[in-house]
Coordinates of C-alpha atoms and ligand atoms in Angstrom, one line a residue:
Chain A
M1 CA 221.1 98.4 308.5
S2 CA 222.8 100.7 311.1
V3 CA 224.9 100.1 314.4
I4 CA 223.4 101.2 317.7
V5 CA 225.2 102.3 321.0
Y6 CA 224.4 102.5 324.0
L7 CA 226.5 105.5 325.3
E8 CA 226.6 105.3 329.5
N9 CA 227.1 108.3 331.4
W10 CA 227.8 108.6 335.1
E11 CA 225.4 111.0 336.3
G12 CA 225.5 113.2 333.3
K13 CA 229.3 112.4 332.1
F14 CA 231.0 110.0 329.7
K15 CA 233.5 107.9 330.8
K16 CA 237.1 106.4 328.5
N17 CA 234.5 103.1 328.2
T18 CA 231.3 105.5 326.6
F19 CA 233.9 106.8 323.6
E20 CA 235.6 103.3 323.7
A21 CA 231.9 101.9 322.7
A22 CA 231.2 104.8 320.3
Q23 CA 234.5 104.1 318.7
Y24 CA 233.8 100.6 318.2
A25 CA 230.3 101.1 317.1
A26 CA 231.8 103.7 314.3
K27 CA 234.2 101.0 313.2
T28 CA 232.0 98.6 312.9
A29 CA 229.6 100.3 311.0
E30 CA 232.7 101.2 308.3
M31 CA 233.0 97.7 307.6
M32 CA 229.2 97.4 307.0
G33 CA 229.7 100.9 305.2
T34 CA 226.3 102.4 307.3
E35 CA 226.2 104.5 309.7
A36 CA 226.7 104.0 313.8
I37 CA 223.7 105.7 316.3
G38 CA 224.6 106.9 319.6
V39 CA 221.8 106.5 322.3
T40 CA 222.4 108.3 326.1
F41 CA 219.6 108.5 328.4
G42 CA 218.8 111.4 330.9
D43 CA 220.7 114.6 331.8
I44 CA 224.0 114.8 330.0
S45 CA 226.1 117.6 331.6
D46 CA 229.7 116.7 329.4
D47 CA 229.5 118.8 326.0
A48 CA 228.2 115.7 323.9
S49 CA 230.2 116.5 321.0
V50 CA 233.4 115.3 322.6
I51 CA 231.9 112.3 321.1
G52 CA 232.1 112.8 317.6
K53 CA 236.1 112.7 318.4
Y54 CA 235.5 108.9 318.4
G55 CA 234.4 108.8 315.1
L56 CA 230.2 109.2 315.7
S57 CA 228.0 111.9 314.2
K58 CA 224.8 111.8 315.7
V59 CA 223.5 111.1 319.4
I60 CA 220.7 110.5 320.2
N61 CA 219.4 111.9 324.0
L62 CA 216.9 110.7 325.7
K63 CA 214.8 112.1 328.6
G64 CA 212.3 111.9 331.0
G65 CA 210.8 110.1 333.8
D66 CA 211.5 106.4 332.4
F67 CA 215.0 107.2 332.3
T68 CA 215.8 109.3 335.2
E69 CA 217.1 106.0 337.2
F70 CA 218.9 103.2 335.5
N71 CA 216.4 100.6 334.6
N72 CA 217.4 97.3 332.7
Y73 CA 214.3 96.9 330.6
K74 CA 213.7 100.5 330.0
V75 CA 216.8 100.7 328.3
A76 CA 216.6 97.6 326.1
A77 CA 213.3 98.8 324.8
A78 CA 214.4 101.9 323.9
L79 CA 217.5 101.1 322.1
K80 CA 215.1 99.0 320.4
D81 CA 212.9 101.4 319.3
V82 CA 215.6 103.6 318.1
A83 CA 216.8 101.1 315.9
S84 CA 213.5 100.6 314.4
Q85 CA 212.8 104.1 313.6
N86 CA 216.7 103.9 312.2
G87 CA 216.9 100.6 310.5
G88 CA 219.1 99.4 313.4
D89 CA 220.8 95.8 313.2
T90 CA 223.6 96.0 315.2
Y91 CA 224.1 97.0 318.8
I92 CA 227.2 97.7 320.9
I93 CA 227.3 98.0 324.3
S94 CA 230.1 98.1 326.7
G95 CA 230.4 95.3 329.3
T96 CA 229.9 97.8 332.4
F97 CA 227.7 96.0 335.2
N98 CA 224.7 98.0 333.3
G99 CA 225.4 96.7 330.1
K100 CA 225.9 93.2 331.5
A101 CA 222.6 94.1 332.4
V102 CA 220.7 95.4 329.7
A103 CA 222.2 93.0 326.9
P104 CA 220.7 89.9 327.9
V105 CA 216.9 91.5 328.0
L106 CA 217.5 93.0 324.6
A107 CA 219.0 90.0 323.3
I108 CA 215.3 88.4 323.8
Q109 CA 213.3 91.7 322.8
T110 CA 215.1 91.6 319.4
E111 CA 215.6 88.1 318.8
A112 CA 219.2 88.8 318.3
G113 CA 222.7 87.1 318.8
L114 CA 224.3 87.9 321.6
I115 CA 228.3 87.5 321.7
T116 CA 229.1 88.9 325.4
N117 CA 233.0 89.0 326.4
V118 CA 234.3 90.4 323.7
I119 CA 237.8 91.6 323.2
D120 CA 239.2 92.6 319.9
M121 CA 236.9 94.8 316.6
P122 CA 234.5 92.1 314.4
S123 CA 237.1 90.2 312.1
S124 CA 233.8 89.8 310.0
T125 CA 230.4 91.1 310.0
S126 CA 228.6 88.8 307.7
P127 CA 228.3 87.1 309.8
L128 CA 229.1 88.9 312.2
T129 CA 232.8 86.7 313.8
V130 CA 234.2 88.4 316.8
K131 CA 236.6 87.0 319.2
R132 CA 236.0 86.7 323.3
S133 CA 237.9 85.5 326.0
V134 CA 236.7 82.3 328.0
F135 CA 238.1 80.4 330.7
S136 CA 238.2 83.9 333.0
S137 CA 241.6 84.7 330.6
K138 CA 243.1 80.6 330.1
G139 CA 241.4 81.3 326.1
L140 CA 240.3 82.9 323.5
V141 CA 237.5 81.6 320.9
S142 CA 236.7 83.3 317.8
Y143 CA 232.1 83.4 318.3
S144 CA 230.1 83.8 315.1
T145 CA 226.2 84.6 314.5
D146 CA 224.1 84.5 311.5
V147 CA 220.7 85.6 313.1
A148 CA 219.8 89.3 311.2
N149 CA 220.1 91.3 314.3
R150 CA 223.2 91.6 316.6
I151 CA 224.6 92.2 319.7
V152 CA 228.0 93.0 320.6
V153 CA 229.0 93.8 324.9
F154 CA 233.0 94.0 324.7
I155 CA 235.1 94.3 327.7
P156 CA 236.1 97.8 329.2
N157 CA 239.5 99.1 328.5
S158 CA 239.7 95.5 325.8
V159 CA 239.6 97.2 322.4
G160 CA 240.9 100.8 323.5
V161 CA 240.5 104.3 322.2
T162 CA 242.3 107.0 319.8
E163 CA 240.7 110.3 320.0
G164 CA 240.6 111.7 316.7
E165 CA 239.3 114.9 314.8
G166 CA 235.1 115.2 314.3
S167 CA 232.2 116.1 316.0
A168 CA 228.8 114.8 316.6
E169 CA 225.2 116.2 316.6
M170 CA 223.0 115.3 319.8
S171 CA 219.1 115.6 319.7
E172 CA 216.2 114.8 321.8
G173 CA 214.7 112.1 320.7
S174 CA 211.2 110.3 322.2
V175 CA 210.7 106.5 322.5
S176 CA 208.2 104.3 323.4
V177 CA 208.9 101.5 326.2
G178 CA 205.7 99.9 326.6
D179 CA 205.1 98.2 329.9
V180 CA 208.0 96.4 330.8
P181 CA 208.7 94.3 334.7
Q182 CA 209.2 97.0 337.3
S183 CA 212.0 97.0 339.6
N184 CA 213.0 100.4 341.6
V185 CA 216.7 101.8 342.7
T186 CA 216.0 103.2 346.3
D187 CA 219.5 104.1 346.8
V188 CA 223.2 104.8 344.8
D189 CA 226.1 104.3 346.9
R190 CA 229.0 105.5 345.0
V191 CA 232.4 105.7 346.0
K192 CA 233.7 109.4 345.8
G193 CA 236.7 111.0 344.7
K194 CA 238.2 106.9 343.5
I195 CA 238.8 105.6 340.5
P196 CA 236.2 101.7 339.7
L197 CA 238.5 99.9 339.3
P198 CA 237.0 98.7 335.4
E199 CA 237.8 101.2 334.1
A200 CA 240.8 102.2 335.3
E201 CA 243.9 103.0 333.6
R202 CA 245.6 102.2 336.0
V203 CA 245.8 99.3 338.9
V204 CA 248.1 99.6 342.5
S205 CA 246.9 96.0 344.3
G206 CA 247.6 94.5 347.6
G207 CA 247.4 90.6 348.9
R208 CA 247.7 89.3 352.3
G209 CA 252.0 90.2 352.4
M210 CA 250.2 93.6 353.3
K211 CA 250.2 92.3 356.9
G212 CA 247.0 94.2 358.2
P213 CA 244.5 96.8 356.2
E214 CA 246.5 99.3 358.6
N215 CA 248.9 99.1 356.1
W216 CA 246.9 100.5 353.2
G217 CA 248.3 103.9 353.5
M218 CA 251.2 103.2 350.6
I219 CA 249.3 101.5 348.4
E220 CA 246.8 104.5 348.4
E221 CA 249.3 106.9 348.0
L222 CA 251.8 104.7 345.1
A223 CA 248.2 104.7 343.6
E224 CA 247.6 108.6 344.0
V225 CA 250.6 109.6 342.4
L226 CA 250.2 106.9 339.6
D227 CA 246.3 108.2 339.4
A228 CA 245.1 104.9 340.1
G229 CA 242.3 103.0 341.5
T230 CA 243.1 100.5 344.0
A231 CA 242.3 96.3 343.9
C232 CA 243.2 93.9 346.6
S233 CA 243.1 89.8 346.3
K234 CA 240.6 87.5 347.5
P235 CA 241.7 86.8 350.9
V236 CA 242.0 90.7 351.6
S237 CA 238.1 91.1 351.2
D238 CA 237.2 88.1 352.5
M239 CA 239.3 89.7 355.6
G240 CA 237.1 92.8 355.9
W241 CA 240.6 94.7 355.2
R242 CA 239.3 96.3 352.4
P243 CA 235.5 96.4 350.7
H244 CA 234.2 93.4 348.3
T245 CA 234.4 95.7 345.4
E246 CA 238.2 95.7 344.8
H247 CA 238.5 92.4 345.0
V248 CA 240.2 90.9 341.5
G249 CA 240.3 87.5 340.6
Q250 CA 238.5 85.0 338.6
T251 CA 235.9 85.5 341.7
G252 CA 236.2 89.4 341.6
I253 CA 236.0 92.1 339.4
A254 CA 238.5 90.5 336.0
I255 CA 240.0 93.8 334.8
N256 CA 242.2 95.1 332.2
P257 CA 244.5 98.4 332.5
D258 CA 247.4 99.5 330.8
L259 CA 249.2 99.0 334.3
Y260 CA 248.9 96.4 337.3
I261 CA 251.2 96.4 340.3
A262 CA 250.4 93.2 342.7
I263 CA 251.9 93.9 345.6
G264 CA 252.4 90.6 348.7
I265 CA 250.3 88.9 346.2
S266 CA 251.4 85.2 345.3
G267 CA 250.3 84.7 342.0
A268 CA 247.3 82.1 342.9
I269 CA 245.7 80.9 339.6
Q270 CA 242.4 82.4 340.7
H271 CA 244.2 86.0 341.0
L272 CA 245.6 85.4 337.6
A273 CA 243.1 84.5 336.0
G274 CA 241.0 88.0 336.6
V275 CA 244.2 90.5 336.0
S276 CA 246.7 88.0 333.5
N277 CA 244.7 91.1 330.7
S278 CA 246.9 94.0 331.7
K279 CA 249.3 94.9 329.6
T280 CA 251.7 95.6 332.0
I281 CA 252.4 93.7 335.0
V282 CA 255.0 94.6 338.0
A283 CA 255.3 92.3 340.9
I284 CA 256.6 92.9 343.9
N285 CA 257.7 90.0 347.0
N286 CA 259.6 89.5 349.2
D287 CA 259.8 85.6 348.1
A288 CA 261.6 85.1 344.8
E289 CA 259.9 82.2 344.1
A290 CA 256.6 83.3 344.1
P291 CA 254.3 82.6 341.0
F292 CA 253.6 86.1 340.6
F293 CA 256.6 86.8 338.6
K294 CA 256.4 83.9 335.9
A295 CA 253.0 86.4 335.2
A296 CA 254.6 89.5 335.0
D297 CA 256.5 91.8 332.8
Y298 CA 258.6 93.5 336.1
G299 CA 259.4 91.8 338.7
I300 CA 260.8 93.8 342.4
V301 CA 262.2 91.1 344.8
G302 CA 262.0 92.7 348.6
D303 CA 260.1 94.3 351.3
A304 CA 256.4 95.8 349.9
F305 CA 257.4 98.1 353.5
D306 CA 260.9 98.7 351.8
V307 CA 260.0 99.0 348.1
V308 CA 256.5 100.7 347.9
P309 CA 257.6 104.3 349.6
K310 CA 260.7 103.8 347.2
L311 CA 258.4 103.5 344.4
T312 CA 256.2 106.3 345.6
E313 CA 258.9 108.3 345.9
A314 CA 260.7 107.8 342.8
I315 CA 257.8 108.1 340.4
K316 CA 256.5 111.6 342.5
K317 CA 260.5 112.8 341.4
F318 CA 260.2 111.4 337.6
K319 CA 256.8 113.2 337.5
A320 CA 257.8 116.3 338.7
E321 CA 261.0 116.5 336.1
N322 CA 258.6 115.2 333.3
Chain B
M1 CA 207.9 80.2 348.4
K2 CA 209.6 78.2 345.5
V3 CA 212.8 78.9 345.2
L4 CA 214.7 77.5 341.9
V5 CA 218.8 77.5 341.9
C6 CA 220.4 77.8 338.5
I7 CA 223.5 75.2 339.0
S8 CA 225.9 75.5 336.2
H9 CA 228.9 73.2 336.2
V10 CA 232.6 74.4 335.5
P11 CA 235.7 73.3 335.9
D12 CA 237.3 73.5 338.8
T13 CA 238.8 76.9 339.4
T14 CA 242.6 75.3 339.3
S15 CA 241.9 73.6 336.2
K16 CA 244.4 73.9 333.6
I17 CA 242.8 74.7 330.1
N18 CA 243.3 72.9 326.9
F19 CA 241.8 72.9 323.2
T20 CA 241.3 69.0 321.0
S21 CA 244.0 69.1 319.0
D22 CA 241.7 70.3 316.0
N23 CA 241.1 73.8 318.7
K24 CA 237.4 73.0 317.7
E25 CA 236.2 72.2 321.6
F26 CA 237.4 72.1 325.4
D27 CA 239.6 69.5 326.2
K28 CA 237.6 67.8 329.6
A29 CA 240.2 65.1 329.7
G30 CA 241.2 65.0 333.8
V31 CA 239.4 67.8 334.5
Q32 CA 237.4 68.4 337.5
F33 CA 234.3 69.7 337.9
V34 CA 232.2 71.9 340.1
I35 CA 229.6 73.9 341.0
N36 CA 230.1 77.2 339.6
P37 CA 231.1 79.4 342.5
Y38 CA 229.1 82.4 341.7
D39 CA 226.2 80.2 342.3
E40 CA 227.0 78.6 345.4
F41 CA 227.1 81.9 346.9
G42 CA 223.0 82.0 345.5
L43 CA 223.0 77.8 346.7
T44 CA 223.6 78.8 350.2
R45 CA 221.7 81.7 350.4
A46 CA 218.8 79.5 349.2
I47 CA 219.0 77.3 351.7
W48 CA 218.9 80.1 354.1
L49 CA 215.5 80.7 352.6
Q50 CA 214.1 77.3 353.2
E51 CA 215.4 76.7 356.8
K52 CA 214.7 80.5 358.0
Q53 CA 211.4 80.8 355.5
G54 CA 209.8 77.9 354.7
A55 CA 211.2 77.8 351.4
T56 CA 211.6 74.9 349.3
V57 CA 214.7 74.7 346.9
T58 CA 215.1 73.1 343.5
V59 CA 218.6 73.4 341.6
L60 CA 218.6 72.6 337.9
N61 CA 221.2 71.9 335.6
V62 CA 221.1 72.2 331.3
G63 CA 223.4 69.1 330.7
R64 CA 224.1 65.6 330.0
A65 CA 224.4 63.1 333.0
E66 CA 228.0 63.7 333.7
T67 CA 227.3 66.7 335.6
E68 CA 224.8 64.7 338.2
P69 CA 227.1 64.4 340.4
T70 CA 227.4 68.1 340.5
L71 CA 223.4 68.5 341.5
R72 CA 223.8 65.4 343.9
K73 CA 226.1 67.7 345.5
A74 CA 223.5 71.0 345.4
L75 CA 221.0 68.1 346.9
A76 CA 223.8 67.6 349.8
I77 CA 224.5 71.2 350.4
G78 CA 220.2 70.9 351.3
A79 CA 218.3 72.1 348.2
N80 CA 215.1 69.7 348.5
D81 CA 215.0 68.3 344.6
A82 CA 216.7 68.3 341.2
I83 CA 216.3 68.8 338.1
R84 CA 218.7 67.9 334.5
I85 CA 217.5 68.6 331.3
D86 CA 218.8 66.3 329.2
A87 CA 221.0 68.5 326.6
D88 CA 224.2 69.6 325.1
P89 CA 224.5 73.4 326.4
T90 CA 225.0 75.1 323.3
D91 CA 224.9 78.8 324.1
G92 CA 223.5 81.1 326.4
Y93 CA 220.2 81.6 324.5
F94 CA 219.7 77.9 324.2
V95 CA 219.9 77.1 327.5
A96 CA 218.0 80.1 328.7
Q97 CA 214.6 78.5 326.8
Q98 CA 215.3 75.2 328.3
I99 CA 215.7 76.8 331.7
A100 CA 212.4 78.7 330.6
A101 CA 210.0 75.8 330.1
V102 CA 210.7 74.3 333.6
A103 CA 209.8 78.1 335.2
K104 CA 207.4 78.3 333.0
E105 CA 204.9 75.1 334.5
N106 CA 206.6 75.4 338.2
N107 CA 205.7 78.8 338.5
Y108 CA 209.1 79.9 340.8
D109 CA 208.7 83.0 343.3
L110 CA 212.7 83.5 343.0
I111 CA 215.2 82.3 340.3
I112 CA 218.6 82.3 341.7
A113 CA 221.2 82.2 339.2
G114 CA 225.3 83.3 339.4
R115 CA 226.8 86.5 337.7
E116 CA 228.6 84.5 334.8
S117 CA 229.7 80.8 334.0
I118 CA 233.1 80.6 335.0
D119 CA 233.9 78.3 332.1
Y120 CA 232.0 80.7 328.9
N121 CA 232.1 83.6 330.8
G122 CA 228.7 84.5 329.0
G123 CA 226.9 86.4 331.7
Q124 CA 223.7 85.5 329.3
V125 CA 221.3 82.7 330.5
P126 CA 219.9 84.8 333.9
G127 CA 219.2 88.0 332.5
M128 CA 218.0 85.6 328.6
L129 CA 215.4 84.2 331.4
A130 CA 213.8 86.4 333.0
A131 CA 213.2 88.4 329.6
M132 CA 211.8 85.1 328.9
L133 CA 209.6 84.9 331.4
N134 CA 208.6 88.9 332.0
I135 CA 210.1 89.5 334.9
P136 CA 212.5 91.9 336.7
F137 CA 216.6 91.0 336.4
I138 CA 218.8 91.9 338.5
N139 CA 222.6 91.2 337.9
A140 CA 225.8 91.5 339.9
C141 CA 223.7 90.6 342.9
M142 CA 224.8 91.2 346.0
G143 CA 221.9 90.8 348.8
L144 CA 218.9 90.1 348.5
E145 CA 216.1 90.1 351.7
I146 CA 212.5 88.5 350.6
E147 CA 209.6 89.3 353.0
G148 CA 205.9 88.6 351.3
D149 CA 206.3 89.1 348.2
K150 CA 209.0 91.7 348.0
A151 CA 212.2 91.5 347.6
S152 CA 214.7 94.4 348.6
L153 CA 218.1 93.9 347.3
I154 CA 221.6 94.9 346.5
R155 CA 223.6 95.2 342.7
E156 CA 226.9 96.1 342.2
I157 CA 227.7 98.5 339.7
D158 CA 230.7 100.6 338.1
G159 CA 232.1 102.1 341.7
G160 CA 229.5 101.3 344.4
K161 CA 226.7 99.4 344.2
E162 CA 222.5 100.4 344.5
K163 CA 219.3 99.4 346.3
I164 CA 216.7 98.3 344.8
S165 CA 213.1 97.0 345.4
A166 CA 211.0 94.9 343.2
S167 CA 208.3 92.3 343.4
L168 CA 208.4 88.9 343.1
P169 CA 208.9 86.2 340.7
L170 CA 212.4 87.6 339.7
V171 CA 215.8 86.6 339.2
V172 CA 219.5 87.6 339.9
G173 CA 222.2 87.1 338.6
G174 CA 224.1 86.1 342.2
Q175 CA 226.8 86.8 343.8
K176 CA 229.3 86.6 346.3
G177 CA 227.8 89.4 349.3
L178 CA 224.2 86.8 349.1
V179 CA 226.1 85.1 351.9
E180 CA 229.7 85.7 352.6
E181 CA 232.6 83.4 351.6
K182 CA 232.8 81.9 355.2
D183 CA 229.2 81.1 355.5
L184 CA 229.1 78.8 351.8
K185 CA 227.9 75.3 353.3
I186 CA 230.1 72.4 352.6
P187 CA 228.0 69.3 352.8
N188 CA 228.4 67.2 355.2
M189 CA 228.2 63.3 355.8
R190 CA 224.4 63.5 356.6
G191 CA 223.6 65.4 354.1
I192 CA 225.4 63.2 351.5
M193 CA 223.6 60.3 352.8
S194 CA 220.3 62.0 352.2
A195 CA 220.9 63.6 349.1
R196 CA 221.2 59.9 347.6
T197 CA 217.7 59.3 348.2
K198 CA 216.3 62.9 347.0
P199 CA 214.5 63.6 343.9
L200 CA 216.3 64.0 340.5
A201 CA 214.5 64.5 337.6
V202 CA 215.8 63.8 334.2
R203 CA 213.5 65.8 331.6
P204 CA 214.0 65.5 327.9
A205 CA 214.8 69.5 326.5
V206 CA 212.8 70.9 324.2
D207 CA 213.2 72.2 320.7
A208 CA 215.2 75.1 320.9
D209 CA 217.7 77.0 318.6
H210 CA 220.8 78.2 319.1
K211 CA 222.1 81.9 318.1
T212 CA 225.6 81.6 317.3
S213 CA 228.2 79.1 316.8
V214 CA 231.7 78.4 318.0
G215 CA 234.9 78.8 315.9
S216 CA 238.4 77.5 316.7
F217 CA 239.8 78.3 320.0
E218 CA 243.7 79.5 321.1
K219 CA 245.4 80.1 323.9
P220 CA 246.9 83.6 325.1
A221 CA 250.1 84.9 323.7
P222 CA 252.1 83.7 326.1
K223 CA 254.0 86.1 327.9
S224 CA 257.7 87.2 327.2
A225 CA 260.0 86.3 330.4
V226 CA 260.1 88.8 333.2
K227 CA 263.1 91.8 333.6
M228 CA 264.0 92.0 337.5
I229 CA 264.6 94.6 338.7
D230 CA 267.0 95.6 342.3
A231 CA 264.7 96.7 345.4
D232 CA 267.6 99.1 345.8
N233 CA 267.2 101.1 342.2
V234 CA 263.2 101.5 341.5
E235 CA 264.6 104.3 340.1
E236 CA 265.2 102.2 337.1
L237 CA 261.7 100.9 337.2
V238 CA 259.9 104.1 336.7
S239 CA 262.5 104.7 333.8
L240 CA 261.0 101.2 332.4
L241 CA 257.6 102.1 333.0
H242 CA 258.1 105.7 331.0
N243 CA 260.0 104.6 328.0
E244 CA 259.6 100.4 327.5
A245 CA 256.0 99.9 328.5
K246 CA 255.2 103.2 328.0
V247 CA 252.4 103.4 330.7
I248 CA 253.2 105.8 332.9
Ligands
FAD401 C1 237.4 78.6 344.4 C2 238.3 79.7 344.2 C3 238.3 81.0 343.9 C4 239.2 82.5 344.2 N1 238.7 83.0 343.0 C5 239.8 83.9 343.6 C6 239.9 85.6 343.3 O1 239.3 85.9 342.1 N2 240.9 86.4 342.9 C7 242.1 85.7 343.9 O2 243.1 86.9 344.7 N3 242.2 84.9 344.6 C8 241.0 83.6 344.3 N4 241.1 82.8 345.2 C9 242.4 82.9 346.4 C10 243.7 82.1 345.7 O3 243.8 80.8 345.7 C11 244.8 82.2 346.5 O4 244.7 81.7 347.9 C12 245.1 84.6 347.1 O5 245.2 84.5 345.7 C13 245.9 84.3 347.8 O6 245.8 86.0 348.0 P1 247.7 86.3 348.3 O7 248.4 86.4 347.3 O8 247.1 87.4 348.9 O9 248.0 85.7 349.5 P2 249.2 84.9 350.2 O10 248.7 83.3 349.2 O11 249.3 84.6 351.3 O12 250.1 85.3 349.2 C14 250.8 86.9 350.2 C15 252.2 87.1 349.3 O13 252.9 87.8 350.1 C16 254.6 87.8 349.7 N5 254.6 88.2 351.1 C17 254.5 88.6 352.6 N6 255.3 89.4 353.4 C18 255.5 90.4 352.0 C19 256.5 91.8 352.6 N7 256.7 92.3 353.1 N8 256.7 92.1 351.2 C20 256.5 91.8 349.9 N9 255.5 90.7 349.5 C21 255.1 89.8 351.3 C22 254.6 86.0 350.0 O14 255.7 85.7 349.7 C23 253.5 85.2 349.4 O15 253.5 85.8 348.0 C24 240.2 81.5 344.9 C25 240.4 80.7 345.6 C26 239.3 79.6 345.5 C27 239.2 78.3 345.5
AMP402 N1 223.8 74.6 331.7 C1 223.5 75.4 332.1 N2 222.5 74.4 333.7 C2 221.7 75.5 334.6 N3 222.1 76.9 334.9 C3 223.0 78.1 333.6 C4 223.8 76.9 332.6 N4 224.2 77.8 332.2 C5 224.3 79.1 333.1 N5 223.6 78.9 334.1 C6 223.3 79.4 335.0 O1 223.2 80.6 334.4 C7 224.4 81.5 335.5 C8 225.3 82.6 334.3 O2 225.5 81.7 333.1 P1 226.1 82.1 331.9 O3 225.2 82.7 331.0 O4 226.5 81.4 331.2 O5 227.7 82.9 332.4 C9 225.0 80.4 336.1 O6 225.8 80.9 337.3 C10 224.0 79.6 336.0 O7 223.2 79.8 337.2

């Protein structure tokens, strides 16, 4: 037995959730008394040895025409092949959009037990037992699987990472992908210079209280000083004030950053369902009765148009002094 | 063109979530059930294919008799017929096997499911189903056009989107963008009347196993009380975020 971990990269670069996956796999392997092997695809421009700081010593890089663009079936087939070459029975995948496209396919191809939406390290590895979030964060439940192969998909940023010592060795591998269903990526459109929401450690979010898209400048400025991503409530994206990809909540993206600042958002149950796992929540609202204050750690009752610029200045000042 | 829309029957988004006293099950008492919000986008997209491109739309649920009102609602929205597979949807693998059995018989050109069910948030069924049928699976699908046997799709990715082309048949895990919120079809009186007489077939489950089992449920730890800060003293917030919360 061994642990196989999908180390996703974005145009050759690793991100925090790659490290989180590496560490998850290394710790799981330790619990099982075995080794963990990372698998990454395409050309890597980052220094792959940094993966070692998160406990992995071995990374296999798969290159070639099959992996120049993302295809969930090819990634699944490759992970399966690496596992069969290395006695892998446990797969760790970060729940990014790509991770979620790979996992169910891999589960069928390896006849594995698949547990998704996981928020913690396994409490046992035999049978594999992990805690997962259900009902859009309104509940938690432990799941287990006792089949030979198993796949854990964890929610990015839910287990966290701590950098340690160590260095990983990266080697080129070869796999056979075989005949898989075809689909072709014809165009990739990634917003440049912005932090994608699922991996943002800090998020500044605006609601209908912002009155109109022309007022988002102050949200973006606050986000910039905090090195944060920007998000919005559902009506804001429905009205076209902000792109759909910023819509958080039960029917948008579920996030769990270290800091979530909600500005002019009432705190409807469907909104909270996607953000309540944030470690620290700040609500800024001119209505003292806004439900968001019940879900927040810190609250300011006030007019966003007054409070937000002041807060941005205060943070700038703090950063300059520290 | 034959389109299958997989409908998950889930608690309304405003539901308070409670578990039975032994924490072994979700407590359904007093809970209103609806079509999974992600499936609503897919259903409306399918009805457009029916209206504009002559598709026939079948809706399907794996569940007990209690889910029939949800299927009737989908019929009222415009689906041609419905199938209920009479079984408790124990896990994603079990449900996918049930749907795969129906799909193998009926050769659908397109299977639309949702990105995830808002109850168990599995995000498993559509991808498993696609893999069982060995056809493409496009998750987080926010755009879908069909021409002949070709599909062009838009898929959400981390921090953006990508365009994909593929041949039918395929499975999508749909979400907003397939149609917009304002386009979502709601049943009208005529639809509700005609839904009563549309076919709703009940089929027994095929033999299938499950690969995961559920332990005990719990509620997340309650938040401690909010600390209110004066609007004229944002510096205090900055210092709390630094010293107490340690997030800046
Ligand atoms: C099936 C379903 C799914 C849904 N999914 C989601 C989801 O995923 N995400 C989501 O966000 N919503 C979702 N909703 C919608 C949700 O119910 C709320 O309608 C929505 O979250 C409200 O958005 P809001 O807080 O921006 O607007 P409002 O509720 O209008 O709140 C605006 C807030 O701004 C405050 N305000 C006004 N002016 C100022 C000012 N000058 N300064 C400071 N504060 C001010 C007001 O006091 C108020 O609290 C869903 C609804 C349904 C039915
Ligand atoms: N019991 C079910 N019956 C029919 N379709 C389902 C069922 N469960 C899940 N699905 C479909 O699969 C999608 C993803 O569900 P899940 O994998 O449970 O998160 C849903 O949006 C539905 O389209």
